[in-house]
Every structure is written in structure tokens, then in C-alpha cells.
PDB file of C-alpha atoms in Angstrom:
ATOM      1  CA  MET C  28      83.693 106.841 113.733  1.00  0.00           C
ATOM      2  CA  LYS C  29      87.441 107.082 114.234  1.00  0.00           C
ATOM      3  CA  ILE C  30      89.771 106.078 111.383  1.00  0.00           C
ATOM      4  CA  SER C  31      93.161 104.895 112.649  1.00  0.00           C
ATOM      5  CA  LEU C  32      95.964 105.747 110.245  1.00  0.00           C
ATOM      6  CA  ILE C  33      99.670 105.070 109.692  1.00  0.00           C
ATOM      7  CA  ILE C  34     101.742 107.321 107.411  1.00  0.00           C
ATOM      8  CA  ALA C  35     104.883 105.885 105.802  1.00  0.00           C
ATOM      9  CA  ASP C  36     107.385 107.903 103.787  1.00  0.00           C
ATOM     10  CA  ASP C  37     111.165 108.256 103.792  1.00  0.00           C
ATOM     11  CA  HIS C  38     110.920 112.057 103.632  1.00  0.00           C
ATOM     12  CA  PRO C  39     110.277 113.465 107.143  1.00  0.00           C
ATOM     13  CA  ALA C  40     109.080 116.814 105.784  1.00  0.00           C
ATOM     14  CA  LEU C  41     106.293 115.114 103.845  1.00  0.00           C
ATOM     15  CA  ILE C  42     105.107 113.241 106.932  1.00  0.00           C
ATOM     16  CA  ILE C  43     105.083 116.480 108.923  1.00  0.00           C
ATOM     17  CA  GLY C  44     103.094 118.196 106.176  1.00  0.00           C
ATOM     18  CA  VAL C  45     100.499 115.433 105.908  1.00  0.00           C
ATOM     19  CA  LYS C  46     100.090 115.267 109.702  1.00  0.00           C
ATOM     20  CA  HIS C  47      99.594 119.033 109.783  1.00  0.00           C
ATOM     21  CA  GLU C  48      96.832 118.816 107.172  1.00  0.00           C
ATOM     22  CA  LEU C  49      95.057 115.904 108.869  1.00  0.00           C
ATOM     23  CA  VAL C  50      95.146 117.176 112.448  1.00  0.00           C
ATOM     24  CA  GLU C  51      91.942 119.192 112.002  1.00  0.00           C
ATOM     25  CA  PHE C  52      89.975 116.083 111.039  1.00  0.00           C
ATOM     26  CA  HIS C  53      88.836 114.691 114.376  1.00  0.00           C
ATOM     27  CA  THR C  54      87.585 111.467 112.796  1.00  0.00           C
ATOM     28  CA  ILE C  55      91.153 110.592 111.718  1.00  0.00           C
ATOM     29  CA  SER C  56      93.660 109.380 114.303  1.00  0.00           C
ATOM     30  CA  ILE C  57      97.324 109.033 113.281  1.00  0.00           C
ATOM     31  CA  VAL C  58      98.648 106.118 115.341  1.00  0.00           C
ATOM     32  CA  GLY C  59     102.194 106.170 113.973  1.00  0.00           C
ATOM     33  CA  THR C  60     104.630 107.016 111.210  1.00  0.00           C
ATOM     34  CA  ALA C  61     107.282 104.963 109.431  1.00  0.00           C
ATOM     35  CA  SER C  62     110.205 105.660 107.117  1.00  0.00           C
ATOM     36  CA  ASN C  63     110.713 102.174 105.631  1.00  0.00           C
ATOM     37  CA  SER C  64     109.082  98.758 105.307  1.00  0.00           C
ATOM     38  CA  ARG C  65     110.566  97.375 108.534  1.00  0.00           C
ATOM     39  CA  GLU C  66     109.045 100.215 110.538  1.00  0.00           C
ATOM     40  CA  ILE C  67     105.675  99.692 108.822  1.00  0.00           C
ATOM     41  CA  PHE C  68     105.480  96.054 109.893  1.00  0.00           C
ATOM     42  CA  GLU C  69     106.709  96.848 113.404  1.00  0.00           C
ATOM     43  CA  LEU C  70     104.017  99.511 113.738  1.00  0.00           C
ATOM     44  CA  LEU C  71     101.275  97.226 112.455  1.00  0.00           C
ATOM     45  CA  VAL C  72     102.161  94.690 115.150  1.00  0.00           C
ATOM     46  CA  LYS C  73     102.054  97.296 117.929  1.00  0.00           C
ATOM     47  CA  SER C  74      99.339  99.582 116.568  1.00  0.00           C
ATOM     48  CA  PRO C  75      96.941  97.911 114.121  1.00  0.00           C
ATOM     49  CA  CYS C  76      95.233 100.495 111.956  1.00  0.00           C
ATOM     50  CA  ASP C  77      92.405 100.880 109.453  1.00  0.00           C
ATOM     51  CA  VAL C  78      94.315 102.723 106.732  1.00  0.00           C
ATOM     52  CA  LEU C  79      97.965 102.831 105.662  1.00  0.00           C
ATOM     53  CA  VAL C  80      99.155 105.787 103.598  1.00  0.00           C
ATOM     54  CA  THR C  81     102.508 104.781 102.142  1.00  0.00           C
ATOM     55  CA  ASP C  82     105.046 105.898  99.590  1.00  0.00           C
ATOM     56  CA  TYR C  83     105.934 103.404  96.861  1.00  0.00           C
ATOM     57  CA  VAL C  84     109.708 103.948  96.848  1.00  0.00           C
ATOM     58  CA  MET C  85     111.210 103.647 100.341  1.00  0.00           C
ATOM     59  CA  PRO C  86     114.665 102.028 100.228  1.00  0.00           C
ATOM     60  CA  GLY C  87     116.430 100.683 103.274  1.00  0.00           C
ATOM     61  CA  GLY C  88     113.798  98.501 104.901  1.00  0.00           C
ATOM     62  CA  ASP C  89     114.150  94.791 105.632  1.00  0.00           C
ATOM     63  CA  PHE C  90     111.076  94.012 103.523  1.00  0.00           C
ATOM     64  CA  GLY C  91     112.093  95.937 100.398  1.00  0.00           C
ATOM     65  CA  ASP C  92     109.674  98.448  98.925  1.00  0.00           C
ATOM     66  CA  GLY C  93     107.338  98.801  95.957  1.00  0.00           C
ATOM     67  CA  LEU C  94     105.426  95.722  94.856  1.00  0.00           C
ATOM     68  CA  ILE C  95     107.402  93.503  97.235  1.00  0.00           C
ATOM     69  CA  THR C  96     106.211  95.394 100.298  1.00  0.00           C
ATOM     70  CA  LEU C  97     102.662  95.814  99.000  1.00  0.00           C
ATOM     71  CA  SER C  98     102.376  92.102  98.297  1.00  0.00           C
ATOM     72  CA  LEU C  99     103.576  91.244 101.819  1.00  0.00           C
ATOM     73  CA  LEU C 100     101.140  93.721 103.330  1.00  0.00           C
ATOM     74  CA  ARG C 101      98.197  92.292 101.390  1.00  0.00           C
ATOM     75  CA  GLY C 102      99.153  88.782 102.466  1.00  0.00           C
ATOM     76  CA  ARG C 103      99.637  89.515 106.163  1.00  0.00           C
ATOM     77  CA  TYR C 104      96.959  92.175 106.607  1.00  0.00           C
ATOM     78  CA  PRO C 105      94.157  91.434 104.110  1.00  0.00           C
ATOM     79  CA  PHE C 106      91.733  93.851 105.784  1.00  0.00           C
ATOM     80  CA  LEU C 107      94.160  96.794 105.844  1.00  0.00           C
ATOM     81  CA  LYS C 108      93.160  99.597 103.474  1.00  0.00           C
ATOM     82  CA  ILE C 109      96.236 100.730 101.534  1.00  0.00           C
ATOM     83  CA  ILE C 110      96.699 104.133  99.906  1.00  0.00           C
ATOM     84  CA  VAL C 111      99.868 104.530  97.829  1.00  0.00           C
ATOM     85  CA  PHE C 112     100.976 108.179  97.832  1.00  0.00           C
ATOM     86  CA  THR C 113     103.751 108.391  95.284  1.00  0.00           C
ATOM     87  CA  ALA C 114     105.829 110.377  92.813  1.00  0.00           C
ATOM     88  CA  ILE C 115     105.795 107.393  90.429  1.00  0.00           C
ATOM     89  CA  ASP C 116     104.032 108.451  87.235  1.00  0.00           C
ATOM     90  CA  ASN C 117     103.452 105.270  85.264  1.00  0.00           C
ATOM     91  CA  ARG C 118     100.086 103.692  84.506  1.00  0.00           C
ATOM     92  CA  ALA C 119     101.450 100.173  84.187  1.00  0.00           C
ATOM     93  CA  MET C 120     102.853 100.394  87.706  1.00  0.00           C
ATOM     94  CA  VAL C 121      99.486 101.657  88.940  1.00  0.00           C
ATOM     95  CA  ALA C 122      97.818  98.706  87.218  1.00  0.00           C
ATOM     96  CA  GLU C 123     100.124  96.311  89.078  1.00  0.00           C
ATOM     97  CA  MET C 124      99.275  97.979  92.389  1.00  0.00           C
ATOM     98  CA  VAL C 125      95.567  97.629  91.677  1.00  0.00           C
ATOM     99  CA  GLN C 126      95.997  93.952  90.813  1.00  0.00           C
ATOM    100  CA  LEU C 127      97.688  93.439  94.184  1.00  0.00           C
ATOM    101  CA  GLY C 128      94.651  94.914  95.920  1.00  0.00           C
ATOM    102  CA  VAL C 129      95.777  98.475  96.655  1.00  0.00           C
ATOM    103  CA  HIS C 130      92.672 100.548  97.364  1.00  0.00           C
ATOM    104  CA  ALA C 131      93.888 103.992  96.274  1.00  0.00           C
ATOM    105  CA  VAL C 132      96.787 105.482  94.323  1.00  0.00           C
ATOM    106  CA  LEU C 133      97.517 109.197  94.569  1.00  0.00           C
ATOM    107  CA  SER C 134     100.171 111.406  93.047  1.00  0.00           C
ATOM    108  CA  LYS C 135     102.234 113.652  95.287  1.00  0.00           C
ATOM    109  CA  VAL C 136     101.414 116.518  92.936  1.00  0.00           C
ATOM    110  CA  ASP C 137      97.704 116.176  93.791  1.00  0.00           C
ATOM    111  CA  ALA C 138      96.022 118.630  96.135  1.00  0.00           C
ATOM    112  CA  ILE C 139      95.864 117.370  99.723  1.00  0.00           C
ATOM    113  CA  ASP C 140      92.065 117.257  99.402  1.00  0.00           C
ATOM    114  CA  HIS C 141      92.455 114.120  97.294  1.00  0.00           C
ATOM    115  CA  LEU C 142      94.321 112.338 100.083  1.00  0.00           C
ATOM    116  CA  ILE C 143      91.629 113.250 102.587  1.00  0.00           C
ATOM    117  CA  SER C 144      88.907 112.049 100.213  1.00  0.00           C
ATOM    118  CA  ALA C 145      90.832 108.833  99.579  1.00  0.00           C
ATOM    119  CA  ILE C 146      91.134 108.085 103.306  1.00  0.00           C
ATOM    120  CA  TYR C 147      87.382 108.309 103.804  1.00  0.00           C
ATOM    121  CA  ALA C 148      86.672 106.443 100.562  1.00  0.00           C
ATOM    122  CA  VAL C 149      88.846 103.412 101.274  1.00  0.00           C
ATOM    123  CA  TYR C 150      87.642 103.245 104.878  1.00  0.00           C
ATOM    124  CA  ALA C 151      84.099 102.990 103.491  1.00  0.00           C
ATOM    125  CA  GLY C 152      85.148 100.165 101.175  1.00  0.00           C
ATOM    126  CA  ALA C 153      85.533 102.175  97.967  1.00  0.00           C
ATOM    127  CA  THR C 154      88.565 102.838  95.773  1.00  0.00           C
ATOM    128  CA  TYR C 155      90.086 106.195  94.874  1.00  0.00           C
ATOM    129  CA  PHE C 156      92.564 107.280  92.221  1.00  0.00           C
ATOM    130  CA  SER C 157      94.472 110.432  91.426  1.00  0.00           C
ATOM    131  CA  PRO C 158      92.803 112.477  88.671  1.00  0.00           C
ATOM    132  CA  LYS C 159      95.802 111.776  86.447  1.00  0.00           C
ATOM    133  CA  PHE C 160      95.145 108.021  86.727  1.00  0.00           C
ATOM    134  CA  ARG C 161      91.367 108.059  86.393  1.00  0.00           C
ATOM    135  CA  SER C 162      91.120 108.208  82.612  1.00  0.00           C
ATOM    136  CA  THR C 163      90.668 104.669  81.336  1.00  0.00           C
ATOM    137  CA  SER C 164      90.701 103.627  85.028  1.00  0.00           C
ATOM    138  CA  ALA C 165      94.526 103.640  85.016  1.00  0.00           C
ATOM    139  CA  VAL C 166      94.373  99.936  84.269  1.00  0.00           C
ATOM    140  CA  GLY C 167      92.716 100.087  80.882  1.00  0.00           C
ATOM    141  CA  GLN C 168      93.927 100.931  77.396  1.00  0.00           C
ATOM    142  CA  HIS C 169      96.764 103.238  78.441  1.00  0.00           C
ATOM    143  CA  ALA C 170      98.319 100.647  80.720  1.00  0.00           C
ATOM    144  CA  GLN C 171      98.003  97.979  78.061  1.00  0.00           C
ATOM    145  CA  ILE C 172     100.018  99.911  75.473  1.00  0.00           C
ATOM    146  CA  ASP C 173     102.680 101.021  77.943  1.00  0.00           C
ATOM    147  CA  PRO C 174     106.049  99.449  76.995  1.00  0.00           C
ATOM    148  CA  ILE C 175     106.482  98.443  80.628  1.00  0.00           C
ATOM    149  CA  GLN C 176     103.558  96.057  80.146  1.00  0.00           C
ATOM    150  CA  LYS C 177     105.908  93.806  78.176  1.00  0.00           C
ATOM    151  CA  LEU C 178     107.679  92.932  81.415  1.00  0.00           C
ATOM    152  CA  THR C 179     106.715  90.474  84.108  1.00  0.00           C
ATOM    153  CA  ARG C 180     106.056  91.872  87.576  1.00  0.00           C
ATOM    154  CA  ARG C 181     109.457  90.652  88.804  1.00  0.00           C
ATOM    155  CA  GLU C 182     111.275  92.084  85.777  1.00  0.00           C
ATOM    156  CA  MET C 183     109.539  95.430  86.304  1.00  0.00           C
ATOM    157  CA  GLU C 184     110.514  95.557  89.964  1.00  0.00           C
ATOM    158  CA  ALA C 185     114.090  94.441  89.260  1.00  0.00           C
ATOM    159  CA  VAL C 186     114.464  97.254  86.720  1.00  0.00           C
ATOM    160  CA  ARG C 187     112.895  99.848  89.021  1.00  0.00           C
ATOM    161  CA  LEU C 188     115.150  98.923  91.919  1.00  0.00           C
ATOM    162  CA  TYR C 189     118.254  98.756  89.743  1.00  0.00           C
ATOM    163  CA  VAL C 190     117.742 102.181  88.170  1.00  0.00           C
ATOM    164  CA  SER C 191     117.005 103.534  91.662  1.00  0.00           C
ATOM    165  CA  GLY C 192     120.571 102.585  92.576  1.00  0.00           C
ATOM    166  CA  VAL C 193     119.990  99.313  94.424  1.00  0.00           C
ATOM    167  CA  SER C 194     122.733  96.772  93.779  1.00  0.00           C
ATOM    168  CA  ILE C 195     122.066  93.403  92.113  1.00  0.00           C
ATOM    169  CA  ASN C 196     123.093  91.668  95.355  1.00  0.00           C
ATOM    170  CA  GLU C 197     120.630  93.710  97.413  1.00  0.00           C
ATOM    171  CA  ILE C 198     117.795  93.143  94.925  1.00  0.00           C
ATOM    172  CA  ALA C 199     118.495  89.412  95.124  1.00  0.00           C
ATOM    173  CA  ARG C 200     118.313  89.602  98.919  1.00  0.00           C
ATOM    174  CA  GLN C 201     114.979  91.414  98.784  1.00  0.00           C
ATOM    175  CA  PHE C 202     113.562  88.910  96.267  1.00  0.00           C
ATOM    176  CA  ASN C 203     115.071  85.972  98.189  1.00  0.00           C
ATOM    177  CA  CYS C 204     116.784  84.594  95.098  1.00  0.00           C
ATOM    178  CA  SER C 205     120.255  84.440  93.542  1.00  0.00           C
ATOM    179  CA  LYS C 206     122.015  87.391  91.960  1.00  0.00           C
ATOM    180  CA  GLN C 207     122.183  85.354  88.745  1.00  0.00           C
ATOM    181  CA  THR C 208     118.380  85.278  88.693  1.00  0.00           C
ATOM    182  CA  ILE C 209     118.194  89.059  89.062  1.00  0.00           C
ATOM    183  CA  SER C 210     120.814  89.572  86.355  1.00  0.00           C
ATOM    184  CA  SER C 211     118.781  87.303  84.075  1.00  0.00           C
ATOM    185  CA  GLN C 212     115.566  89.229  84.826  1.00  0.00           C
ATOM    186  CA  LYS C 213     117.296  92.532  84.115  1.00  0.00           C
ATOM    187  CA  ALA C 214     118.720  91.174  80.849  1.00  0.00           C
ATOM    188  CA  ALA C 215     115.311  89.802  79.829  1.00  0.00           C
ATOM    189  CA  ALA C 216     113.681  93.163  80.548  1.00  0.00           C
ATOM    190  CA  MET C 217     116.254  95.029  78.468  1.00  0.00           C
ATOM    191  CA  ARG C 218     115.791  92.568  75.614  1.00  0.00           C
ATOM    192  CA  LYS C 219     111.994  92.987  75.656  1.00  0.00           C
ATOM    193  CA  LEU C 220     112.378  96.769  75.678  1.00  0.00           C
ATOM    194  CA  GLY C 221     114.946  96.751  72.887  1.00  0.00           C
ATOM    195  CA  ILE C 222     117.564  98.304  75.167  1.00  0.00           C
ATOM    196  CA  GLU C 223     121.217  97.273  74.988  1.00  0.00           C
ATOM    197  CA  ARG C 224     123.036  99.528  77.463  1.00  0.00           C
ATOM    198  CA  ASP C 225     122.453 100.474  81.092  1.00  0.00           C
ATOM    199  CA  VAL C 226     122.540 104.168  80.225  1.00  0.00           C
ATOM    200  CA  GLU C 227     119.540 103.635  77.935  1.00  0.00           C
ATOM    201  CA  LEU C 228     117.745 101.701  80.664  1.00  0.00           C
ATOM    202  CA  PHE C 229     118.213 104.531  83.169  1.00  0.00           C
ATOM    203  CA  ARG C 230     116.936 107.121  80.712  1.00  0.00           C
ATOM    204  CA  PHE C 231     114.011 104.919  79.678  1.00  0.00           C
ATOM    205  CA  ALA C 232     112.959 104.347  83.300  1.00  0.00           C
ATOM    206  CA  TYR C 233     113.188 108.039  84.119  1.00  0.00           C
ATOM    207  CA  GLY C 234     111.268 108.979  80.983  1.00  0.00           C
ATOM    208  CA  MET C 235     108.531 106.446  81.774  1.00  0.00           C
ATOM    209  CA  GLY C 236     108.057 107.844  85.267  1.00  0.00           C
ATOM    210  CA  LEU C 237     109.358 104.783  87.112  1.00  0.00           C
ATOM    211  CA  LEU C 238     111.357 107.017  89.439  1.00  0.00           C
ATOM    212  CA  SER C 239     112.214 110.606  90.075  1.00  0.00           C
ATOM    213  CA  GLU C 240     115.775 111.786  89.600  1.00  0.00           C
ATOM    214  CA  GLY C 241     116.084 112.315  93.340  1.00  0.00           C
ATOM    215  CA  ALA C 242     115.273 108.668  93.981  1.00  0.00           C
ATOM    216  CA  VAL C 243     118.701 107.446  92.881  1.00  0.00           C
ATOM    217  CA  GLN C 244     120.547 105.979  95.852  1.00  0.00           C
ATOM    218  CA  HIS C 245     124.235 105.900  96.705  1.00  0.00           C
ATOM    219  CA  GLU C 246     124.638 102.177  95.980  1.00  0.00           C
ATOM    220  CA  ASN C 247     124.787 102.962  92.268  1.00  0.00           C
ATOM    221  CA  PRO C 248     126.602 106.309  92.009  1.00  0.00           C
ATOM    222  CA  ILE C 249     126.731 106.258  88.198  1.00  0.00           C
ATOM    223  CA  ALA C 250     122.946 106.356  87.971  1.00  0.00           C
ATOM    224  CA  SER C 251     122.638 110.106  88.505  1.00  0.00           C
ATOM    225  CA  ASP C 252     125.268 110.836  85.859  1.00  0.00           C
ATOM    226  CA  MET C 253     123.497 108.569  83.391  1.00  0.00           C
ATOM    227  CA  LEU C 254     120.146 110.236  84.001  1.00  0.00           C
ATOM    228  CA  LEU C 255     121.745 113.608  83.397  1.00  0.00           C
ATOM    229  CA  GLY C 256     123.300 112.406  80.161  1.00  0.00           C
ATOM    230  CA  GLN C 257     126.857 112.208  81.466  1.00  0.00           C
ATOM    231  CA  GLY C 258     127.195 108.423  81.196  1.00  0.00           C
TER     232      GLY C 258
END
């Protein structure tokens, strides 16, 4: 048995660390690494693999990130086993990943042993979840009472991208729709959440674990100030 693997993350140090931990497992073969969605799809064309270990938030790729990328991957490569290795800490988001057909979701705060176990589990046709997501199966009662559950999948992704610093125009490009549609989705999400100002939306998203503070990108320079309470 030889499990072929691709690792995707926009932090080079993390990729180096994961490769270092996996090198001693002779049944796992790392066929490539990627830093964004474009590189993932290019790699899958050149080097088909059994398992993809990917971050959830990887801005900059031609195919977006998050649920957009995962949905495209499931559509184009239905037999690919996908492990999401993420700093996102929100059960509703995990529930959406599971509904898309993701086979494993791990937290970056988990011990590396969980990633190794997940690789073997998904290759064998099983699922695997971080210990922090296992209670109520991460898609049960906790996800159902999460305020984020009020939002549609598109509204949730529009909010996540926006608070991560992605511009409305760029979100529209990724979703292949008009910027008016994205603005309407953002407004609808804020209305459902009872939020009136962007500063409240940023703080809500950070508090709900939709992003880490370091995830804020340069396209929206006020985001960091808002998260720090300076907005």
C-alpha cells in the first residue's frame, strides 16, 4: 500500500513541518505541495493523488478558497479523499464541509498524530474529525444552534471572505456573479445576525471562529483595526 498525498497551505513553514512529520511513514508518498487553489488543481492534473490535505483559508488562487474550492474539488474529483486542516473553529462551517463530502476536518492545534490517523482513515473509506469537533458529531445540536446556521452557504462564504479582507469585487469574481449580488448577500447576512455595522460583523466573525486575526488580507486594511477594537 502506498498512499499518494498532496499538501496545500499558504504557510510554507506549516508544509515543511507536516512533510517532516510524514517522511518516516513509508506508506505515505507526498507527490506535491500547493499554496493556493490554482496550484492544487494544476497538481491534480499532473499528479493525481489519493488524499488531499488542505487548509480552508488560502487567498490568492484562481478558484477561490473555502467552500468554493471544496465544492469544485468534489465535483471534478469525486474519488479524492479530502482532509481539511484548518485554524477555523466553527461547528457550522464544519457541518457545511461535511455536507459537501469532506472526509476529515482537523484543527491546527491538534497533535500531528491526528493528521496521520486521518490520512489512513480516509484512505480506508472512513471519516475522521478533530477531537474538538467530535462531540455531537460536529454537525449535530451544536451546529444547529450556532448563529451562523441562520445564513445560507453563499451568505456564510461572502461574510467569511469579506471579513478576511477580500474586496466585494473579488468575491463577486470568485462567485461568478455581480458585486450587487454579493453586497445583497452581505446585507442579508447582517440582517439575519442582527448586525448593523461592519465593525460588529468583523468582531462577530472573529468571535465565532470564522477566521484568525492573522487571516486578514491587505485588500481590506481596516479589518485588522476593527478586530482590535480601533474601528
